[in-house]
């Protein structure tokens, strides 16, 4: 249980240390959602598959790159919780990418 609390606390502290970045990303995402929602032909379901494809690719890339970006390596990732943290950070990047790709794919989609 301690490891879970430590992970949650670490993410919280990182978010608070980078609050301007978090708020900026949130404002940009909300603006993108509003613009995509104002488009008359927005069918939100049509943007799901491109967002899912990008999310899977970003998750794979994130899972491979996160240990190196943190000045570590996979030789230091030895416990279940270590792999879970790496997968969770990669999932966070993947979710963020999907959150931006979904409405953007609706904006730049050609209507047929």
PDB file of N, CA and C in Angstrom:
ATOM      1  N   UNK A   1       0.826  -1.199   0.000  1.00  0.00           N
ATOM      2  CA  UNK A   1       0.000   0.000   0.000  1.00  0.00           C
ATOM      3  C   UNK A   1       0.867   1.258   0.000  1.00  0.00           C
ATOM      4  N   UNK A   2       2.022   1.176   0.646  1.00  0.00           N
ATOM      5  CA  UNK A   2       2.913   2.328   0.709  1.00  0.00           C
ATOM      6  C   UNK A   2       3.367   2.747  -0.687  1.00  0.00           C
ATOM      7  N   UNK A   3       3.665   1.777  -1.547  1.00  0.00           N
ATOM      8  CA  UNK A   3       4.134   2.092  -2.895  1.00  0.00           C
ATOM      9  C   UNK A   3       3.080   2.852  -3.686  1.00  0.00           C
ATOM     10  N   UNK A   4       1.822   2.437  -3.543  1.00  0.00           N
ATOM     11  CA  UNK A   4       0.736   3.114  -4.252  1.00  0.00           C
ATOM     12  C   UNK A   4       0.619   4.563  -3.777  1.00  0.00           C
ATOM     13  N   UNK A   5       0.661   4.758  -2.480  1.00  0.00           N
ATOM     14  CA  UNK A   5       0.580   6.108  -1.931  1.00  0.00           C
ATOM     15  C   UNK A   5       1.767   6.946  -2.393  1.00  0.00           C
ATOM     16  N   UNK A   6       2.946   6.346  -2.449  1.00  0.00           N
ATOM     17  CA  UNK A   6       4.132   7.051  -2.902  1.00  0.00           C
ATOM     18  C   UNK A   6       4.002   7.485  -4.364  1.00  0.00           C
ATOM     19  N   UNK A   7       3.458   6.618  -5.200  1.00  0.00           N
ATOM     20  CA  UNK A   7       3.263   6.948  -6.612  1.00  0.00           C
ATOM     21  C   UNK A   7       2.268   8.100  -6.759  1.00  0.00           C
ATOM     22  N   UNK A   8       1.148   8.014  -6.053  1.00  0.00           N
ATOM     23  CA  UNK A   8       0.137   9.070  -6.124  1.00  0.00           C
ATOM     24  C   UNK A   8       0.719  10.395  -5.635  1.00  0.00           C
ATOM     25  N   UNK A   9       1.456  10.358  -4.553  1.00  0.00           N
ATOM     26  CA  UNK A   9       2.055  11.570  -4.007  1.00  0.00           C
ATOM     27  C   UNK A   9       3.100  12.152  -4.959  1.00  0.00           C
ATOM     28  N   UNK A  10       3.865  11.297  -5.614  1.00  0.00           N
ATOM     29  CA  UNK A  10       4.864  11.764  -6.575  1.00  0.00           C
ATOM     30  C   UNK A  10       4.201  12.477  -7.741  1.00  0.00           C
ATOM     31  N   UNK A  11       3.141  11.880  -8.301  1.00  0.00           N
ATOM     32  CA  UNK A  11       2.433  12.531  -9.409  1.00  0.00           C
ATOM     33  C   UNK A  11       1.823  13.856  -8.967  1.00  0.00           C
ATOM     34  N   UNK A  12       1.279  13.908  -7.769  1.00  0.00           N
ATOM     35  CA  UNK A  12       0.692  15.139  -7.255  1.00  0.00           C
ATOM     36  C   UNK A  12       1.760  16.220  -7.108  1.00  0.00           C
ATOM     37  N   UNK A  13       2.893  15.867  -6.530  1.00  0.00           N
ATOM     38  CA  UNK A  13       3.962  16.845  -6.331  1.00  0.00           C
ATOM     39  C   UNK A  13       4.521  17.340  -7.668  1.00  0.00           C
ATOM     40  N   UNK A  14       4.642  16.455  -8.648  1.00  0.00           N
ATOM     41  CA  UNK A  14       5.100  16.881  -9.968  1.00  0.00           C
ATOM     42  C   UNK A  14       4.099  17.825 -10.626  1.00  0.00           C
ATOM     43  N   UNK A  15       2.809  17.530 -10.470  1.00  0.00           N
ATOM     44  CA  UNK A  15       1.782  18.404 -11.035  1.00  0.00           C
ATOM     45  C   UNK A  15       1.808  19.774 -10.370  1.00  0.00           C
ATOM     46  N   UNK A  16       1.995  19.812  -9.062  1.00  0.00           N
ATOM     47  CA  UNK A  16       2.044  21.097  -8.365  1.00  0.00           C
ATOM     48  C   UNK A  16       3.310  21.874  -8.714  1.00  0.00           C
ATOM     49  N   UNK A  17       4.419  21.176  -8.935  1.00  0.00           N
ATOM     50  CA  UNK A  17       5.664  21.853  -9.294  1.00  0.00           C
ATOM     51  C   UNK A  17       5.592  22.434 -10.705  1.00  0.00           C
ATOM     52  N   UNK A  18       4.766  21.844 -11.556  1.00  0.00           N
ATOM     53  CA  UNK A  18       4.623  22.291 -12.943  1.00  0.00           C
ATOM     54  C   UNK A  18       3.195  22.762 -13.207  1.00  0.00           C
ATOM     55  N   UNK A  19       2.629  23.491 -12.287  1.00  0.00           N
ATOM     56  CA  UNK A  19       1.234  23.890 -12.362  1.00  0.00           C
ATOM     57  C   UNK A  19       0.944  24.747 -13.598  1.00  0.00           C
ATOM     58  N   UNK A  20       1.865  25.627 -13.978  1.00  0.00           N
ATOM     59  CA  UNK A  20       1.643  26.469 -15.159  1.00  0.00           C
ATOM     60  C   UNK A  20       1.513  25.602 -16.415  1.00  0.00           C
ATOM     61  N   UNK A  21       2.356  24.586 -16.527  1.00  0.00           N
ATOM     62  CA  UNK A  21       2.301  23.685 -17.676  1.00  0.00           C
ATOM     63  C   UNK A  21       0.994  22.892 -17.681  1.00  0.00           C
ATOM     64  N   UNK A  22       0.595  22.396 -16.530  1.00  0.00           N
ATOM     65  CA  UNK A  22      -0.644  21.624 -16.431  1.00  0.00           C
ATOM     66  C   UNK A  22      -1.850  22.487 -16.803  1.00  0.00           C
ATOM     67  N   UNK A  23      -1.913  23.707 -16.282  1.00  0.00           N
ATOM     68  CA  UNK A  23      -3.029  24.606 -16.584  1.00  0.00           C
ATOM     69  C   UNK A  23      -3.004  25.016 -18.057  1.00  0.00           C
ATOM     70  N   UNK A  24      -1.835  25.268 -18.597  1.00  0.00           N
ATOM     71  CA  UNK A  24      -1.727  25.624 -20.010  1.00  0.00           C
ATOM     72  C   UNK A  24      -2.212  24.513 -20.925  1.00  0.00           C
ATOM     73  N   UNK A  25      -1.829  23.286 -20.627  1.00  0.00           N
ATOM     74  CA  UNK A  25      -2.286  22.146 -21.418  1.00  0.00           C
ATOM     75  C   UNK A  25      -3.795  21.977 -21.285  1.00  0.00           C
ATOM     76  N   UNK A  26      -4.320  22.160 -20.091  1.00  0.00           N
ATOM     77  CA  UNK A  26      -5.765  22.037 -19.878  1.00  0.00           C
ATOM     78  C   UNK A  26      -6.533  23.104 -20.655  1.00  0.00           C
ATOM     79  N   UNK A  27      -6.038  24.327 -20.655  1.00  0.00           N
ATOM     80  CA  UNK A  27      -6.705  25.410 -21.389  1.00  0.00           C
ATOM     81  C   UNK A  27      -6.651  25.144 -22.894  1.00  0.00           C
ATOM     82  N   UNK A  28      -5.494  24.681 -23.389  1.00  0.00           N
ATOM     83  CA  UNK A  28      -5.376  24.370 -24.817  1.00  0.00           C
ATOM     84  C   UNK A  28      -6.324  23.249 -25.212  1.00  0.00           C
ATOM     85  N   UNK A  29      -6.432  22.230 -24.369  1.00  0.00           N
ATOM     86  CA  UNK A  29      -7.338  21.112 -24.659  1.00  0.00           C
ATOM     87  C   UNK A  29      -8.796  21.573 -24.651  1.00  0.00           C
ATOM     88  N   UNK A  30      -9.168  22.380 -23.668  1.00  0.00           N
ATOM     89  CA  UNK A  30     -10.548  22.882 -23.607  1.00  0.00           C
ATOM     90  C   UNK A  30     -10.873  23.743 -24.832  1.00  0.00           C
ATOM     91  N   UNK A  31      -9.929  24.570 -25.268  1.00  0.00           N
ATOM     92  CA  UNK A  31     -10.152  25.389 -26.454  1.00  0.00           C
ATOM     93  C   UNK A  31     -10.331  24.505 -27.688  1.00  0.00           C
ATOM     94  N   UNK A  32      -9.525  23.477 -27.806  1.00  0.00           N
ATOM     95  CA  UNK A  32      -9.648  22.547 -28.926  1.00  0.00           C
ATOM     96  C   UNK A  32     -10.988  21.822 -28.890  1.00  0.00           C
ATOM     97  N   UNK A  33     -11.438  21.444 -27.708  1.00  0.00           N
ATOM     98  CA  UNK A  33     -12.734  20.769 -27.574  1.00  0.00           C
ATOM     99  C   UNK A  33     -13.876  21.697 -27.964  1.00  0.00           C
ATOM    100  N   UNK A  34     -13.801  22.961 -27.571  1.00  0.00           N
ATOM    101  CA  UNK A  34     -14.858  23.913 -27.900  1.00  0.00           C
ATOM    102  C   UNK A  34     -14.906  24.138 -29.409  1.00  0.00           C
ATOM    103  N   UNK A  35     -13.748  24.324 -30.028  1.00  0.00           N
ATOM    104  CA  UNK A  35     -13.709  24.563 -31.476  1.00  0.00           C
ATOM    105  C   UNK A  35     -14.219  23.331 -32.226  1.00  0.00           C
ATOM    106  N   UNK A  36     -13.797  22.140 -31.801  1.00  0.00           N
ATOM    107  CA  UNK A  36     -14.263  20.916 -32.465  1.00  0.00           C
ATOM    108  C   UNK A  36     -15.758  20.700 -32.236  1.00  0.00           C
ATOM    109  N   UNK A  37     -16.252  21.076 -31.085  1.00  0.00           N
ATOM    110  CA  UNK A  37     -17.667  20.921 -30.791  1.00  0.00           C
ATOM    111  C   UNK A  37     -18.546  21.891 -31.556  1.00  0.00           C
ATOM    112  N   UNK A  38     -17.991  23.031 -31.949  1.00  0.00           N
ATOM    113  CA  UNK A  38     -18.767  24.014 -32.700  1.00  0.00           C
ATOM    114  C   UNK A  38     -18.917  23.628 -34.161  1.00  0.00           C
ATOM    115  N   UNK A  39     -18.108  22.712 -34.640  1.00  0.00           N
ATOM    116  CA  UNK A  39     -18.229  22.261 -36.023  1.00  0.00           C
ATOM    117  C   UNK A  39     -19.546  21.511 -36.174  1.00  0.00           C
ATOM    118  N   UNK A  40     -20.318  21.894 -37.141  1.00  0.00           N
ATOM    119  CA  UNK A  40     -21.676  21.351 -37.293  1.00  0.00           C
ATOM    120  C   UNK A  40     -21.698  19.850 -37.550  1.00  0.00           C
ATOM    121  N   UNK A  41     -20.684  19.354 -38.232  1.00  0.00           N
ATOM    122  CA  UNK A  41     -20.691  17.939 -38.611  1.00  0.00           C
ATOM    123  C   UNK A  41     -19.838  17.083 -37.678  1.00  0.00           C
ATOM    124  N   UNK A  42     -19.612  17.539 -36.464  1.00  0.00           N
ATOM    125  CA  UNK A  42     -18.786  16.769 -35.540  1.00  0.00           C
ATOM    126  C   UNK A  42     -19.512  15.506 -35.107  1.00  0.00           C
ATOM    127  N   UNK A  43     -18.972  14.379 -35.510  1.00  0.00           N
ATOM    128  CA  UNK A  43     -19.440  13.073 -35.039  1.00  0.00           C
ATOM    129  C   UNK A  43     -18.307  12.509 -34.200  1.00  0.00           C
ATOM    130  N   UNK A  44     -18.410  12.641 -32.891  1.00  0.00           N
ATOM    131  CA  UNK A  44     -17.308  12.331 -31.993  1.00  0.00           C
ATOM    132  C   UNK A  44     -16.823  10.896 -32.123  1.00  0.00           C
ATOM    133  N   UNK A  45     -17.702   9.993 -32.505  1.00  0.00           N
ATOM    134  CA  UNK A  45     -17.310   8.593 -32.643  1.00  0.00           C
ATOM    135  C   UNK A  45     -16.309   8.361 -33.760  1.00  0.00           C
ATOM    136  N   UNK A  46     -16.319   9.225 -34.766  1.00  0.00           N
ATOM    137  CA  UNK A  46     -15.411   9.070 -35.903  1.00  0.00           C
ATOM    138  C   UNK A  46     -13.974   9.435 -35.554  1.00  0.00           C
ATOM    139  N   UNK A  47     -13.766  10.132 -34.488  1.00  0.00           N
ATOM    140  CA  UNK A  47     -12.411  10.499 -34.088  1.00  0.00           C
ATOM    141  C   UNK A  47     -11.776   9.517 -33.131  1.00  0.00           C
ATOM    142  N   UNK A  48     -12.530   8.491 -32.734  1.00  0.00           N
ATOM    143  CA  UNK A  48     -12.015   7.559 -31.725  1.00  0.00           C
ATOM    144  C   UNK A  48     -10.875   6.694 -32.247  1.00  0.00           C
ATOM    145  N   UNK A  49     -11.032   6.118 -33.432  1.00  0.00           N
ATOM    146  CA  UNK A  49     -10.012   5.200 -33.937  1.00  0.00           C
ATOM    147  C   UNK A  49      -8.670   5.893 -34.203  1.00  0.00           C
ATOM    148  N   UNK A  50      -8.636   7.085 -34.798  1.00  0.00           N
ATOM    149  CA  UNK A  50      -7.333   7.754 -34.919  1.00  0.00           C
ATOM    150  C   UNK A  50      -6.705   8.064 -33.558  1.00  0.00           C
ATOM    151  N   UNK A  51      -7.531   8.467 -32.603  1.00  0.00           N
ATOM    152  CA  UNK A  51      -7.008   8.763 -31.270  1.00  0.00           C
ATOM    153  C   UNK A  51      -6.481   7.501 -30.595  1.00  0.00           C
ATOM    154  N   UNK A  52      -7.184   6.394 -30.771  1.00  0.00           N
ATOM    155  CA  UNK A  52      -6.729   5.133 -30.183  1.00  0.00           C
ATOM    156  C   UNK A  52      -5.425   4.666 -30.814  1.00  0.00           C
ATOM    157  N   UNK A  53      -5.313   4.795 -32.127  1.00  0.00           N
ATOM    158  CA  UNK A  53      -4.084   4.389 -32.819  1.00  0.00           C
ATOM    159  C   UNK A  53      -2.891   5.214 -32.340  1.00  0.00           C
ATOM    160  N   UNK A  54      -3.077   6.517 -32.228  1.00  0.00           N
ATOM    161  CA  UNK A  54      -2.001   7.389 -31.748  1.00  0.00           C
ATOM    162  C   UNK A  54      -1.668   7.054 -30.295  1.00  0.00           C
ATOM    163  N   UNK A  55      -2.679   6.793 -29.482  1.00  0.00           N
ATOM    164  CA  UNK A  55      -2.443   6.469 -28.076  1.00  0.00           C
ATOM    165  C   UNK A  55      -1.623   5.192 -27.931  1.00  0.00           C
ATOM    166  N   UNK A  56      -1.915   4.186 -28.721  1.00  0.00           N
ATOM    167  CA  UNK A  56      -1.155   2.932 -28.650  1.00  0.00           C
ATOM    168  C   UNK A  56       0.297   3.174 -29.047  1.00  0.00           C
ATOM    169  N   UNK A  57       0.517   3.913 -30.116  1.00  0.00           N
ATOM    170  CA  UNK A  57       1.886   4.212 -30.553  1.00  0.00           C
ATOM    171  C   UNK A  57       2.645   5.032 -29.514  1.00  0.00           C
ATOM    172  N   UNK A  58       1.980   6.020 -28.931  1.00  0.00           N
ATOM    173  CA  UNK A  58       2.629   6.847 -27.905  1.00  0.00           C
ATOM    174  C   UNK A  58       2.912   6.026 -26.660  1.00  0.00           C
ATOM    175  N   UNK A  59       2.011   5.103 -26.299  1.00  0.00           N
ATOM    176  CA  UNK A  59       2.248   4.258 -25.126  1.00  0.00           C
ATOM    177  C   UNK A  59       3.470   3.370 -25.336  1.00  0.00           C
ATOM    178  N   UNK A  60       3.572   2.774 -26.505  1.00  0.00           N
ATOM    179  CA  UNK A  60       4.727   1.909 -26.788  1.00  0.00           C
ATOM    180  C   UNK A  60       6.022   2.719 -26.745  1.00  0.00           C
ATOM    181  N   UNK A  61       6.014   3.863 -27.414  1.00  0.00           N
ATOM    182  CA  UNK A  61       7.203   4.716 -27.406  1.00  0.00           C
ATOM    183  C   UNK A  61       7.520   5.196 -25.996  1.00  0.00           C
ATOM    184  N   UNK A  62       6.499   5.571 -25.257  1.00  0.00           N
ATOM    185  CA  UNK A  62       6.704   6.032 -23.889  1.00  0.00           C
ATOM    186  C   UNK A  62       7.253   4.945 -22.988  1.00  0.00           C
ATOM    187  N   UNK A  63       6.738   3.733 -23.129  1.00  0.00           N
ATOM    188  CA  UNK A  63       7.212   2.627 -22.294  1.00  0.00           C
ATOM    189  C   UNK A  63       8.694   2.357 -22.552  1.00  0.00           C
ATOM    190  N   UNK A  64       9.109   2.492 -23.795  1.00  0.00           N
ATOM    191  CA  UNK A  64      10.515   2.245 -24.133  1.00  0.00           C
ATOM    192  C   UNK A  64      11.393   3.421 -23.705  1.00  0.00           C
ATOM    193  N   UNK A  65      10.898   4.645 -23.839  1.00  0.00           N
ATOM    194  CA  UNK A  65      11.728   5.830 -23.629  1.00  0.00           C
ATOM    195  C   UNK A  65      11.743   6.375 -22.203  1.00  0.00           C
ATOM    196  N   UNK A  66      10.715   6.105 -21.415  1.00  0.00           N
ATOM    197  CA  UNK A  66      10.615   6.715 -20.081  1.00  0.00           C
ATOM    198  C   UNK A  66      11.817   6.400 -19.188  1.00  0.00           C
ATOM    199  N   UNK A  67      12.291   5.168 -19.103  1.00  0.00           N
ATOM    200  CA  UNK A  67      13.464   4.958 -18.234  1.00  0.00           C
ATOM    201  C   UNK A  67      14.676   5.785 -18.662  1.00  0.00           C
ATOM    202  N   UNK A  68      14.926   5.894 -19.952  1.00  0.00           N
ATOM    203  CA  UNK A  68      16.050   6.705 -20.423  1.00  0.00           C
ATOM    204  C   UNK A  68      15.851   8.185 -20.171  1.00  0.00           C
ATOM    205  N   UNK A  69      14.609   8.663 -20.297  1.00  0.00           N
ATOM    206  CA  UNK A  69      14.324  10.080 -20.057  1.00  0.00           C
ATOM    207  C   UNK A  69      14.492  10.456 -18.589  1.00  0.00           C
ATOM    208  N   UNK A  70      14.388   9.483 -17.711  1.00  0.00           N
ATOM    209  CA  UNK A  70      14.564   9.728 -16.279  1.00  0.00           C
ATOM    210  C   UNK A  70      15.975   9.389 -15.821  1.00  0.00           C
ATOM    211  N   UNK A  71      16.897   9.292 -16.795  1.00  0.00           N
ATOM    212  CA  UNK A  71      18.308   8.978 -16.531  1.00  0.00           C
ATOM    213  C   UNK A  71      18.454   7.650 -15.796  1.00  0.00           C
ATOM    214  N   UNK A  72      17.663   6.695 -16.221  1.00  0.00           N
ATOM    215  CA  UNK A  72      17.705   5.350 -15.680  1.00  0.00           C
ATOM    216  C   UNK A  72      17.821   4.396 -16.856  1.00  0.00           C
ATOM    217  N   UNK A  73      17.552   3.139 -16.628  1.00  0.00           N
ATOM    218  CA  UNK A  73      17.529   2.164 -17.713  1.00  0.00           C
ATOM    219  C   UNK A  73      16.640   1.004 -17.291  1.00  0.00           C
ATOM    220  N   UNK A  74      16.366   0.115 -18.244  1.00  0.00           N
ATOM    221  CA  UNK A  74      15.535  -1.030 -17.905  1.00  0.00           C
ATOM    222  C   UNK A  74      16.241  -1.998 -16.969  1.00  0.00           C
ATOM    223  N   UNK A  75      17.551  -1.891 -16.829  1.00  0.00           N
ATOM    224  CA  UNK A  75      18.242  -2.753 -15.863  1.00  0.00           C
ATOM    225  C   UNK A  75      17.889  -2.362 -14.426  1.00  0.00           C
ATOM    226  N   UNK A  76      17.441  -1.118 -14.240  1.00  0.00           N
ATOM    227  CA  UNK A  76      16.998  -0.673 -12.914  1.00  0.00           C
ATOM    228  C   UNK A  76      15.526  -0.955 -12.665  1.00  0.00           C
ATOM    229  N   UNK A  77      14.798  -1.318 -13.698  1.00  0.00           N
ATOM    230  CA  UNK A  77      13.373  -1.634 -13.565  1.00  0.00           C
ATOM    231  C   UNK A  77      13.288  -3.129 -13.261  1.00  0.00           C
ATOM    232  N   UNK A  78      13.198  -3.454 -11.980  1.00  0.00           N
ATOM    233  CA  UNK A  78      13.280  -4.867 -11.591  1.00  0.00           C
ATOM    234  C   UNK A  78      12.029  -5.379 -10.899  1.00  0.00           C
ATOM    235  N   UNK A  79      11.299  -4.521 -10.236  1.00  0.00           N
ATOM    236  CA  UNK A  79      10.133  -4.960  -9.474  1.00  0.00           C
ATOM    237  C   UNK A  79       8.851  -4.719 -10.267  1.00  0.00           C
ATOM    238  N   UNK A  80       7.796  -5.388  -9.841  1.00  0.00           N
ATOM    239  CA  UNK A  80       6.484  -5.215 -10.458  1.00  0.00           C
ATOM    240  C   UNK A  80       6.069  -3.753 -10.424  1.00  0.00           C
ATOM    241  N   UNK A  81       6.293  -3.091  -9.293  1.00  0.00           N
ATOM    242  CA  UNK A  81       5.875  -1.697  -9.150  1.00  0.00           C
ATOM    243  C   UNK A  81       6.653  -0.786 -10.084  1.00  0.00           C
ATOM    244  N   UNK A  82       7.909  -1.130 -10.346  1.00  0.00           N
ATOM    245  CA  UNK A  82       8.700  -0.334 -11.291  1.00  0.00           C
ATOM    246  C   UNK A  82       8.091  -0.395 -12.692  1.00  0.00           C
ATOM    247  N   UNK A  83       7.760  -1.595 -13.129  1.00  0.00           N
ATOM    248  CA  UNK A  83       7.129  -1.740 -14.440  1.00  0.00           C
ATOM    249  C   UNK A  83       5.773  -1.044 -14.468  1.00  0.00           C
ATOM    250  N   UNK A  84       5.055  -1.122 -13.374  1.00  0.00           N
ATOM    251  CA  UNK A  84       3.749  -0.473 -13.299  1.00  0.00           C
ATOM    252  C   UNK A  84       3.880   1.049 -13.395  1.00  0.00           C
ATOM    253  N   UNK A  85       4.891   1.599 -12.762  1.00  0.00           N
ATOM    254  CA  UNK A  85       5.114   3.050 -12.835  1.00  0.00           C
ATOM    255  C   UNK A  85       5.497   3.458 -14.249  1.00  0.00           C
ATOM    256  N   UNK A  86       6.398   2.707 -14.879  1.00  0.00           N
ATOM    257  CA  UNK A  86       6.797   3.026 -16.253  1.00  0.00           C
ATOM    258  C   UNK A  86       5.581   2.936 -17.176  1.00  0.00           C
ATOM    259  N   UNK A  87       4.783   1.882 -17.025  1.00  0.00           N
ATOM    260  CA  UNK A  87       3.572   1.727 -17.845  1.00  0.00           C
ATOM    261  C   UNK A  87       2.572   2.847 -17.551  1.00  0.00           C
ATOM    262  N   UNK A  88       2.467   3.254 -16.296  1.00  0.00           N
ATOM    263  CA  UNK A  88       1.546   4.327 -15.932  1.00  0.00           C
ATOM    264  C   UNK A  88       1.957   5.673 -16.493  1.00  0.00           C
ATOM    265  N   UNK A  89       3.229   5.975 -16.446  1.00  0.00           N
ATOM    266  CA  UNK A  89       3.711   7.233 -17.024  1.00  0.00           C
ATOM    267  C   UNK A  89       3.499   7.228 -18.533  1.00  0.00           C
ATOM    268  N   UNK A  90       3.799   6.094 -19.163  1.00  0.00           N
ATOM    269  CA  UNK A  90       3.567   5.972 -20.605  1.00  0.00           C
ATOM    270  C   UNK A  90       2.080   6.105 -20.917  1.00  0.00           C
ATOM    271  N   UNK A  91       1.228   5.539 -20.074  1.00  0.00           N
ATOM    272  CA  UNK A  91      -0.217   5.656 -20.274  1.00  0.00           C
ATOM    273  C   UNK A  91      -0.684   7.100 -20.106  1.00  0.00           C
ATOM    274  N   UNK A  92      -0.060   7.824 -19.213  1.00  0.00           N
ATOM    275  CA  UNK A  92      -0.393   9.240 -19.057  1.00  0.00           C
ATOM    276  C   UNK A  92      -0.080  10.038 -20.317  1.00  0.00           C
ATOM    277  N   UNK A  93       1.098   9.790 -20.893  1.00  0.00           N
ATOM    278  CA  UNK A  93       1.447  10.445 -22.155  1.00  0.00           C
ATOM    279  C   UNK A  93       0.500  10.020 -23.274  1.00  0.00           C
ATOM    280  N   UNK A  94       0.158   8.732 -23.304  1.00  0.00           N
ATOM    281  CA  UNK A  94      -0.747   8.216 -24.344  1.00  0.00           C
ATOM    282  C   UNK A  94      -2.139   8.835 -24.205  1.00  0.00           C
ATOM    283  N   UNK A  95      -2.623   8.933 -22.975  1.00  0.00           N
ATOM    284  CA  UNK A  95      -3.928   9.549 -22.754  1.00  0.00           C
ATOM    285  C   UNK A  95      -3.945  11.013 -23.137  1.00  0.00           C
ATOM    286  N   UNK A  96      -2.873  11.709 -22.845  1.00  0.00           N
ATOM    287  CA  UNK A  96      -2.781  13.118 -23.216  1.00  0.00           C
ATOM    288  C   UNK A  96      -2.753  13.274 -24.732  1.00  0.00           C
ATOM    289  N   UNK A  97      -1.999  12.421 -25.394  1.00  0.00           N
ATOM    290  CA  UNK A  97      -1.957  12.473 -26.859  1.00  0.00           C
ATOM    291  C   UNK A  97      -3.331  12.171 -27.445  1.00  0.00           C
ATOM    292  N   UNK A  98      -4.008  11.158 -26.924  1.00  0.00           N
ATOM    293  CA  UNK A  98      -5.343  10.801 -27.426  1.00  0.00           C
ATOM    294  C   UNK A  98      -6.337  11.929 -27.168  1.00  0.00           C
ATOM    295  N   UNK A  99      -6.215  12.597 -26.030  1.00  0.00           N
ATOM    296  CA  UNK A  99      -7.133  13.694 -25.709  1.00  0.00           C
ATOM    297  C   UNK A  99      -7.003  14.849 -26.698  1.00  0.00           C
ATOM    298  N   UNK A 100      -5.817  15.048 -27.259  1.00  0.00           N
ATOM    299  CA  UNK A 100      -5.631  16.102 -28.251  1.00  0.00           C
ATOM    300  C   UNK A 100      -5.926  15.623 -29.665  1.00  0.00           C
ATOM    301  N   UNK A 101      -5.622  14.373 -29.959  1.00  0.00           N
ATOM    302  CA  UNK A 101      -5.827  13.863 -31.316  1.00  0.00           C
ATOM    303  C   UNK A 101      -7.312  13.688 -31.616  1.00  0.00           C
ATOM    304  N   UNK A 102      -8.103  13.283 -30.627  1.00  0.00           N
ATOM    305  CA  UNK A 102      -9.525  13.025 -30.867  1.00  0.00           C
ATOM    306  C   UNK A 102     -10.231  14.253 -31.450  1.00  0.00           C
ATOM    307  N   UNK A 103     -10.237  15.407 -30.766  1.00  0.00           N
ATOM    308  CA  UNK A 103     -10.916  16.562 -31.369  1.00  0.00           C
ATOM    309  C   UNK A 103     -10.184  17.113 -32.600  1.00  0.00           C
ATOM    310  N   UNK A 104      -8.848  17.010 -32.616  1.00  0.00           N
ATOM    311  CA  UNK A 104      -8.108  17.510 -33.773  1.00  0.00           C
ATOM    312  C   UNK A 104      -8.431  16.698 -35.024  1.00  0.00           C
ATOM    313  N   UNK A 105      -8.632  15.401 -34.857  1.00  0.00           N
ATOM    314  CA  UNK A 105      -8.973  14.574 -36.023  1.00  0.00           C
ATOM    315  C   UNK A 105     -10.354  14.938 -36.563  1.00  0.00           C
ATOM    316  N   UNK A 106     -11.223  15.417 -35.708  1.00  0.00           N
ATOM    317  CA  UNK A 106     -12.539  15.873 -36.168  1.00  0.00           C
ATOM    318  C   UNK A 106     -12.436  17.200 -36.922  1.00  0.00           C
ATOM    319  N   UNK A 107     -11.542  18.051 -36.472  1.00  0.00           N
ATOM    320  CA  UNK A 107     -11.379  19.355 -37.131  1.00  0.00           C
ATOM    321  C   UNK A 107     -10.783  19.213 -38.520  1.00  0.00           C
ATOM    322  N   UNK A 108      -9.825  18.313 -38.659  1.00  0.00           N
ATOM    323  CA  UNK A 108      -9.112  18.181 -39.930  1.00  0.00           C
ATOM    324  C   UNK A 108      -9.640  17.050 -40.792  1.00  0.00           C
ATOM    325  N   UNK A 109     -10.776  16.498 -40.421  1.00  0.00           N
ATOM    326  CA  UNK A 109     -11.369  15.393 -41.175  1.00  0.00           C
ATOM    327  C   UNK A 109     -12.118  15.937 -42.376  1.00  0.00           C
ATOM    328  N   UNK A 110     -11.914  15.286 -43.494  1.00  0.00           N
ATOM    329  CA  UNK A 110     -12.647  15.674 -44.702  1.00  0.00           C
ATOM    330  C   UNK A 110     -13.998  14.985 -44.700  1.00  0.00           C
ATOM    331  N   UNK A 111     -15.029  15.737 -44.919  1.00  0.00           N
ATOM    332  CA  UNK A 111     -16.364  15.175 -44.993  1.00  0.00           C
ATOM    333  C   UNK A 111     -16.598  14.592 -46.377  1.00  0.00           C
ATOM    334  N   UNK A 112     -17.196  13.427 -46.417  1.00  0.00           N
ATOM    335  CA  UNK A 112     -17.451  12.746 -47.694  1.00  0.00           C
ATOM    336  C   UNK A 112     -18.919  12.691 -47.981  1.00  0.00           C
TER     337      UNK A 112
END
